[in-house]
Structures are given as C-alpha cells and as structure tokens.
mmCIF file of C-alpha atoms in Angstrom:
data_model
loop_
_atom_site.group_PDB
_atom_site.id
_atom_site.type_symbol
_atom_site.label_atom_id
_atom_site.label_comp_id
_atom_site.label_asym_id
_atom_site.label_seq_id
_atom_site.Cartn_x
_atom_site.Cartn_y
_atom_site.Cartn_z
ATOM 1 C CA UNK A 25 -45.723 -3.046 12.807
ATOM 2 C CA UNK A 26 -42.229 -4.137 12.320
ATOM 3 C CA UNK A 27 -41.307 -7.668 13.520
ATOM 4 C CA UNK A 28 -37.487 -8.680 14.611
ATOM 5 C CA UNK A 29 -36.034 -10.857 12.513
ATOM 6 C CA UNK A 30 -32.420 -13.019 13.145
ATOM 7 C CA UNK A 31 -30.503 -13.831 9.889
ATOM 8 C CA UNK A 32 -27.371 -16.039 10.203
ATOM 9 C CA UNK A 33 -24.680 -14.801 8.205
ATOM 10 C CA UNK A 34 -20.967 -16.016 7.747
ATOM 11 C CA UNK A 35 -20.958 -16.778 11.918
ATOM 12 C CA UNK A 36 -22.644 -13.343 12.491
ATOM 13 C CA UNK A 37 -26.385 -13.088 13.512
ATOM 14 C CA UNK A 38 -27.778 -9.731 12.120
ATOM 15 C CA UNK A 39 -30.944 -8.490 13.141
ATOM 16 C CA UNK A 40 -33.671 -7.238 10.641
ATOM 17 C CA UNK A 41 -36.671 -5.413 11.247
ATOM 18 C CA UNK A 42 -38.574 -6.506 8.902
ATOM 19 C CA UNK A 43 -42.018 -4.376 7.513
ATOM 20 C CA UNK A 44 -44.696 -6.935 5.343
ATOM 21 C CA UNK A 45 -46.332 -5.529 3.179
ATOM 22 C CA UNK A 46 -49.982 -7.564 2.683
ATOM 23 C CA UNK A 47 -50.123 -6.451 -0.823
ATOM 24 C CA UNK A 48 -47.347 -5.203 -2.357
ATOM 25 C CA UNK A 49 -46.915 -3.793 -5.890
ATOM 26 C CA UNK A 50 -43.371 -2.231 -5.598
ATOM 27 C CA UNK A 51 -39.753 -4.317 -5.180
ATOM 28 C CA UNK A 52 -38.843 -5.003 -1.195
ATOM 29 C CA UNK A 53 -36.278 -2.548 -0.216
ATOM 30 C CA UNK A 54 -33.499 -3.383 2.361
ATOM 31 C CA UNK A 55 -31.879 -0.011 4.675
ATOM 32 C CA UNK A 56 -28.641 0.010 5.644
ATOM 33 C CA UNK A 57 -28.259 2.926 8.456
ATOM 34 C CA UNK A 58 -25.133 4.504 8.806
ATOM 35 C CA UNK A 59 -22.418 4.810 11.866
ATOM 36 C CA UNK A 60 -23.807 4.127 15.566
ATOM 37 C CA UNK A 61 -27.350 4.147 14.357
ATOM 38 C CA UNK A 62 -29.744 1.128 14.410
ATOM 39 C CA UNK A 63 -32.549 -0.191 12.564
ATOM 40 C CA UNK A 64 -34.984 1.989 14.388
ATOM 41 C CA UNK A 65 -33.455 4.911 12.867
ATOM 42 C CA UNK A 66 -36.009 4.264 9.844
ATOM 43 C CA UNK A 67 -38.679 3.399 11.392
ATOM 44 C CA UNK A 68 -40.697 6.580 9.646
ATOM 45 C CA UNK A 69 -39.186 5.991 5.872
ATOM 46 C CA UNK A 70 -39.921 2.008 6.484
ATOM 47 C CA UNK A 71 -43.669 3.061 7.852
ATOM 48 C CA UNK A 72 -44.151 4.869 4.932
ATOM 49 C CA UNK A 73 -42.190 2.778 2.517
ATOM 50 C CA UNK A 74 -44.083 -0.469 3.605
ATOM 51 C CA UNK A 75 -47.174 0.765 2.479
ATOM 52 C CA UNK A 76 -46.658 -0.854 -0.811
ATOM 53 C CA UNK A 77 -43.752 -2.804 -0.646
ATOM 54 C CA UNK A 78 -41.630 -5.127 1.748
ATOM 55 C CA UNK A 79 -38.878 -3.162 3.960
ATOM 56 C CA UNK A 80 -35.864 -4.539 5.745
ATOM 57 C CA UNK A 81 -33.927 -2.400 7.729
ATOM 58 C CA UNK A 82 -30.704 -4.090 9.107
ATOM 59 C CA UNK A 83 -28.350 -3.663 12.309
ATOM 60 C CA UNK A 84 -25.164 -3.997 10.772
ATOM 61 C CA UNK A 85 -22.437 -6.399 12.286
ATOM 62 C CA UNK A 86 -21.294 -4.633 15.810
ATOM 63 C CA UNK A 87 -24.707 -1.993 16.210
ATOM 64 C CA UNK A 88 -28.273 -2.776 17.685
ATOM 65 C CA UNK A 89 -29.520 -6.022 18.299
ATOM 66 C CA UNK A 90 -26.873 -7.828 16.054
ATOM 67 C CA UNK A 91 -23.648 -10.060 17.117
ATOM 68 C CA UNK A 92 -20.828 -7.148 18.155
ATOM 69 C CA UNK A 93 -18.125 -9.737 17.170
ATOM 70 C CA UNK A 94 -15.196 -7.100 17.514
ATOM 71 C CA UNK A 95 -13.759 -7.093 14.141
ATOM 72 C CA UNK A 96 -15.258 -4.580 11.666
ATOM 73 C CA UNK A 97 -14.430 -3.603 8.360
ATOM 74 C CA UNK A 98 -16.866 -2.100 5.228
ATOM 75 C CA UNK A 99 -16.226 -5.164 3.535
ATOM 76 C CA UNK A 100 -17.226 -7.517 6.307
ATOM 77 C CA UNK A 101 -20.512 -5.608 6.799
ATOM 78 C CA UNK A 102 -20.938 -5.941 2.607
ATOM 79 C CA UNK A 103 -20.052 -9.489 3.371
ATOM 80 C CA UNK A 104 -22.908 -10.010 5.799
ATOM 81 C CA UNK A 105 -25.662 -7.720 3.798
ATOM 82 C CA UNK A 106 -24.837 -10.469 0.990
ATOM 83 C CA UNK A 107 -25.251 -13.230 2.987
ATOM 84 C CA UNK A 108 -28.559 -11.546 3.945
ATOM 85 C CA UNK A 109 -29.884 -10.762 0.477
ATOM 86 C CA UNK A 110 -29.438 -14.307 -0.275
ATOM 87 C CA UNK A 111 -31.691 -15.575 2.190
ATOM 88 C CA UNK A 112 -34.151 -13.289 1.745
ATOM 89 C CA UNK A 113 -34.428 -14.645 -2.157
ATOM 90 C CA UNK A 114 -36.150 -12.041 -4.094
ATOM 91 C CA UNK A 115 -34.995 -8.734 -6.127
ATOM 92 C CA UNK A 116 -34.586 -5.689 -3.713
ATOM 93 C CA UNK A 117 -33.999 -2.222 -3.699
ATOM 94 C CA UNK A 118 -30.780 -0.587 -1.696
ATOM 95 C CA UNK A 119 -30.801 2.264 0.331
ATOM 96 C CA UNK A 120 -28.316 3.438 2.052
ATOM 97 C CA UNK A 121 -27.242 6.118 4.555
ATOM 98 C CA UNK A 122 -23.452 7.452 5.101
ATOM 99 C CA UNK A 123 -21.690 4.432 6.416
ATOM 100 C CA UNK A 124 -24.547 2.171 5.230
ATOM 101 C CA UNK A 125 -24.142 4.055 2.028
ATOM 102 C CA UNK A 126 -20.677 2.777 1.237
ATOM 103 C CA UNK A 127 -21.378 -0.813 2.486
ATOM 104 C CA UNK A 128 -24.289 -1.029 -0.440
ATOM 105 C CA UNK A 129 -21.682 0.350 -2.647
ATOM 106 C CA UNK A 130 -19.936 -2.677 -2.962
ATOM 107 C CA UNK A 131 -22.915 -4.726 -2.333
ATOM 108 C CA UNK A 132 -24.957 -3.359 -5.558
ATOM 109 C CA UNK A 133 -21.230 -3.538 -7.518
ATOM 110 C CA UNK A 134 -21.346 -7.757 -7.174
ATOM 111 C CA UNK A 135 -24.652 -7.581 -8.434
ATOM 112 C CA UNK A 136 -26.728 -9.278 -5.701
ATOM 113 C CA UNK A 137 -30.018 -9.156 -7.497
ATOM 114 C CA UNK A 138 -29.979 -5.196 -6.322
ATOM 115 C CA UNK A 139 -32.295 -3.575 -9.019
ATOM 116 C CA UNK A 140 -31.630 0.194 -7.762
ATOM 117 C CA UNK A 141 -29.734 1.830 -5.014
ATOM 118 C CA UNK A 142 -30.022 4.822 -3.352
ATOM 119 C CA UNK A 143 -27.312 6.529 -1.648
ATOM 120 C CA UNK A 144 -28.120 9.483 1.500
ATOM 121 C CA UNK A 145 -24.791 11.870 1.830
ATOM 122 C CA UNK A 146 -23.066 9.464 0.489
ATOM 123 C CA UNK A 147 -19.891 10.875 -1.615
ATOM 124 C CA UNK A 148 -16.413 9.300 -3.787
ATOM 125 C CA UNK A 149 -14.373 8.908 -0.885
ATOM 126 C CA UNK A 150 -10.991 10.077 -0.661
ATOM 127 C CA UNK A 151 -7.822 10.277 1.373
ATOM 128 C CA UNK A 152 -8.989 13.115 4.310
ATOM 129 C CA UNK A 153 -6.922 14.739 7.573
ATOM 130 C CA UNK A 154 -7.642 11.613 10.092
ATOM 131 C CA UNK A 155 -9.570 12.624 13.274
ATOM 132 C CA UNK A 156 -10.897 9.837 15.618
ATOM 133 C CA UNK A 157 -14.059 11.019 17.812
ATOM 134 C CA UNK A 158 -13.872 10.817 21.238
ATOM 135 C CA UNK A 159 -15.418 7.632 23.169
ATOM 136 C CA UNK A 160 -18.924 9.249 24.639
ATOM 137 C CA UNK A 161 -19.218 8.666 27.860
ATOM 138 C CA UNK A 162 -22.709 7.043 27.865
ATOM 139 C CA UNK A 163 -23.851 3.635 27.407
ATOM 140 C CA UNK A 164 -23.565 3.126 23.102
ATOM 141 C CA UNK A 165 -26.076 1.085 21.034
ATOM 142 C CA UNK A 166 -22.893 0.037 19.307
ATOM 143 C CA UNK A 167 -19.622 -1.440 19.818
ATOM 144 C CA UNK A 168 -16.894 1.123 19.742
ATOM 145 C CA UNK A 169 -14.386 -1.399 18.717
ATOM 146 C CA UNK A 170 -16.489 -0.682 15.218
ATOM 147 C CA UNK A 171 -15.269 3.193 15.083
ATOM 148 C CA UNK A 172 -11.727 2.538 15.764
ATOM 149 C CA UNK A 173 -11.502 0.108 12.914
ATOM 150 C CA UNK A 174 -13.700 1.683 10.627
ATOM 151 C CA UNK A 175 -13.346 5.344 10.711
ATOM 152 C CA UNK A 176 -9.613 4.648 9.374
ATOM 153 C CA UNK A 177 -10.747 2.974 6.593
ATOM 154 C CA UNK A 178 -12.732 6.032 5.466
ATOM 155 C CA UNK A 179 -10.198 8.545 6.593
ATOM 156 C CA UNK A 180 -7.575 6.241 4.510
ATOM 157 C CA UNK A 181 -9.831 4.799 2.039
ATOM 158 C CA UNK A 182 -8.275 1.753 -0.494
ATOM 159 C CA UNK A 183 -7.661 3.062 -3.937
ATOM 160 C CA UNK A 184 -10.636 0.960 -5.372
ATOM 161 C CA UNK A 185 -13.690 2.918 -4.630
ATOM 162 C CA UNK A 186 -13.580 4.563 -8.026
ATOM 163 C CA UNK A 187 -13.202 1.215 -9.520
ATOM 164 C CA UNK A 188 -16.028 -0.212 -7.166
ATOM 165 C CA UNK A 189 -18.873 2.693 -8.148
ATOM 166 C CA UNK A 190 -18.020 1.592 -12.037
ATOM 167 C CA UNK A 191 -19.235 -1.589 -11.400
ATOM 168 C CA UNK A 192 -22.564 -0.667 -10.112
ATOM 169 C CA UNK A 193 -24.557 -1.623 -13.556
ATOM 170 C CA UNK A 194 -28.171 -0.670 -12.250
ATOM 171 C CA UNK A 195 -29.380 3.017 -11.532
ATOM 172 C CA UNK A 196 -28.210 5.115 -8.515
ATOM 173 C CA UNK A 197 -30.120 8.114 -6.911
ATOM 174 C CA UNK A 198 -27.640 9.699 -4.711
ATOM 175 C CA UNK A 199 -29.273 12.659 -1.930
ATOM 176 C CA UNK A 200 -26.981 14.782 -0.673
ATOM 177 C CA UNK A 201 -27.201 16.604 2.399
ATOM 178 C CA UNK A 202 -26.104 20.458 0.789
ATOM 179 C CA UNK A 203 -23.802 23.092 2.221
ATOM 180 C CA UNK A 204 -24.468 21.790 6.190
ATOM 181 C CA UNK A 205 -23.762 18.432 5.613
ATOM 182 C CA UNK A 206 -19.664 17.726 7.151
ATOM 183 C CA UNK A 207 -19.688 15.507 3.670
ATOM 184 C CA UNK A 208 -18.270 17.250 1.040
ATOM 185 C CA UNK A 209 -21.193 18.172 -1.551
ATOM 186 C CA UNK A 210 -18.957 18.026 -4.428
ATOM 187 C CA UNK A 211 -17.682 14.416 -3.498
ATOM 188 C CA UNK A 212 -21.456 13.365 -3.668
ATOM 189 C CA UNK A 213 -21.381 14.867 -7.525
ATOM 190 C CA UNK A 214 -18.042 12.966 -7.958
ATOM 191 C CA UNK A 215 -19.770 9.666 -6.834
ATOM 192 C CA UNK A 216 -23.040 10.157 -9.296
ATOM 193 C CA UNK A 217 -20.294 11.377 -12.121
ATOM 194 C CA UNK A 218 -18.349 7.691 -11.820
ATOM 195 C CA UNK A 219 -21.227 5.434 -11.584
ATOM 196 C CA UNK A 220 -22.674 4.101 -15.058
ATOM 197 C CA UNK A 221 -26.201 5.627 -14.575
ATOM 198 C CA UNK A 222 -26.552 8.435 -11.349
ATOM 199 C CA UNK A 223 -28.615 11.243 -10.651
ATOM 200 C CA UNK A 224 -28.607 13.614 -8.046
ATOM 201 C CA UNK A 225 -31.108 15.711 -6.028
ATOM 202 C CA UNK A 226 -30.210 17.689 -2.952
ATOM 203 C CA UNK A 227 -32.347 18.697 0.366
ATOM 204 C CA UNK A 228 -30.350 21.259 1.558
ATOM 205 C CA UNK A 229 -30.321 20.248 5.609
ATOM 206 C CA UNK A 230 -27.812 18.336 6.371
ATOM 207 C CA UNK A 231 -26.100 14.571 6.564
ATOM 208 C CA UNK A 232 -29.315 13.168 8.812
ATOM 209 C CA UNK A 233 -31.975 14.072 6.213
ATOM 210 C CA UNK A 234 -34.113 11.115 6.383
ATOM 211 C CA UNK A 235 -34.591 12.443 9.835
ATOM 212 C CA UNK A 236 -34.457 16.079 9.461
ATOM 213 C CA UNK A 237 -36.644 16.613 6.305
ATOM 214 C CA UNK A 238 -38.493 12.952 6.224
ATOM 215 C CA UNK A 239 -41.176 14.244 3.716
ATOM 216 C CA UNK A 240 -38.960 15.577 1.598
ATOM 217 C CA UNK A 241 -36.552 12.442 1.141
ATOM 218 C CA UNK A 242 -39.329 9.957 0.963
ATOM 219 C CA UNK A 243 -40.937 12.158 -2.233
ATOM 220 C CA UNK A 244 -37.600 11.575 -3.413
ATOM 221 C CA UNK A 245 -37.620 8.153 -3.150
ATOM 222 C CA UNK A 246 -40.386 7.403 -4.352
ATOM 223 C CA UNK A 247 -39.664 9.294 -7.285
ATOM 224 C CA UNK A 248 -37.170 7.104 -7.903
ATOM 225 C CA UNK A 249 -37.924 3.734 -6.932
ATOM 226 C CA UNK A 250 -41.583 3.627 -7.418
ATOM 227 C CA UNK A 251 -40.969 4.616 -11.436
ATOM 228 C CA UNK A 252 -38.004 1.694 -11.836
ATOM 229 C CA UNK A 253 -40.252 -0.484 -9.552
ATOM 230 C CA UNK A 254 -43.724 -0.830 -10.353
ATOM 231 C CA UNK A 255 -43.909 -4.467 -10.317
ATOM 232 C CA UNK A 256 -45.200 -7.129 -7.934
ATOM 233 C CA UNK A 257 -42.435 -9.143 -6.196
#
C-alpha cells in the first residue's frame, strides 16, 4: 500500500506517494505524471514496480495533494523534483510522462544522482500553432493557473531544449505513443536522436499508454531498468 508522504521543497510542500519495497534488489524509481494528473495516476505501474524496488510518485507543484502556489513554470517543477531527490538521498531511476517527461528532462541533465530515465510520449519540443484548452467546467484536481502558464511554454518552447537533452549523460528509454498519440512520433525519434545514449520502442495506442496498454509499458520498463539496475539500493 502506498503511504502519503510531505516533502518541503524551496517553500513548496509536494506530496509523494511513496511504495516500500521490504526487500528490494532494483534502484528506487521516482514518477513524474504529466498535465492535470496526480500521483494516483500510477498507482498500477508503482504496484507492480514496487515489487522489487522503492517507488515515488510525485504531485507536482499546483496538482493533487501538493501546495497550488499559483506560479508555474517547467523549471520550477524541475526545481522542486531536485529539492526532492535530495532528501530522499539515494540513486533513483526517472520516469516520466508528457509534462512530467520534460520536467525530468532537465532534472536528469544536472545530474541529480538520476542513473536512467525514461521518457512516455515525450518528444524534442518545438515552436507549435498555440491553442489554449478551454477551462472544464468541473471541479479540477489541479490549479488552472498551472495551464495558462505552462502550456505557453511548450507551445513557445526556449531555444535550449536541444542543448538540455545533450546533457543528459546516463541512458534514456523514450516510449512513444505511435500514430494516435496528438505528440508528434517523429519528435519522440528527434528527442532519442539528440540525447548521448537513447533508444526507442513504441506501443502503438496513444499518449496515455501507461494506462491504456499497462502490461505492455511495464515489460518495457523493466526491460530497461531492471538490466541497468540490478543492484540493491
């Protein structure tokens, strides 16, 4: 069973589900969800995933349980995964989906003690036609506030994401989502082309495909991070 965890970070409480493992053999891996979803959105990767290993899965800064402190950016949520990391004091893994994808970016490219990250639909991220969502009508597990000042930033991204994937030095396993995915399948080859050491596999289903094809992503990384990993923490 997962157990609720508050980190303090930078003046920003995050909260952590947190998985222990009573015996584990692999690295702890932290998951970083992507846009308006929570924690809880893993809860069957972390199930299976804490089997052997520990597994924190985070609310980033303005979703879930964490502070909604009403300024967002990707690097304040890199900020607070960092502040995060160091408390927990041990190596991890990083996995990342969309959103959460591009916030362990430019975690793993300061180092971090981040051994391996994996990336879910995440692609090289480029100047695109902007289009803000409309505000859903019912109650959101996250603060809005966080799309308006986000979705910009990847609609308009800074010129240094190409720069930031180069300085990823440790291995990258990016998933992408195939033909239905909205993220453009050859920006997710772009990404594992610029990084120093990527691979790519595709489960053609989509951007949600933790949650769509669970079995499927899981053998995938494991494949990956049990092979890299088989060491006790």
């Amino acid at each position: 069973m997962a157990e609720v965890q508050r980190f303090e970070v930078g003046g920003v409480s995050l909260a952590v589900r947190v998985w222990t493992c009573s015996h584990p053999v692999q690295r702890g891996v932290v998951l970083l969800p992507g846009t308006g979803l929570t924690a809880g959105d893993w809860d069957v990767v972390a199930q299976d995933l804490s089997q052997d290993r520990n597994v924190y899965a985070v609310d980033l800064r303005g979703h879930g349980e964490s502070d909604w402190p009403g300024t967002y950016s990707i690097e304040l949520m890199a900020s607070d995964v960092e502040g995060l990391l160091s408390q927990l004091g041990e190596e991890l893994d990083l996995l990342g989906h969309s959103l959460g994808g591009l916030v362990a970016c430019r975690v793993a490219a300061r180092g971090n003690g981040i051994r391996n990250v994996v990336l879910e639909d995440v692609g090289l991220i480029r100047p695109r036609r902007p289009l803000m969502p409309s505000r859903p009508r019912t109650e959101l597990p996250f603060d809005w506030s966080m799309v308006e000042q986000v979705r910009p930033e990847i609609d308009a991204p800074t010129p240094d994401w190409a720069d930031v994937l180069r300085r990823i030095a440790v291995p990258v396993l990016a998933i992408g989502g195939g033909p239905r995915s909205f993220v453009p399948q050859e920006w997710v080859a772009d990404l594992v082309r610029t990084v120093p050491s990527g691979s790519l596999t595709t489960i053609d289903t989509g951007h949600e495909i933790h949650a769509t094809r669970p079995t499927e992503f899981l053998a995938a990384v494991r494949r990956f991070l049990d092979v890299s990993g088989s060491q006790a923490p």
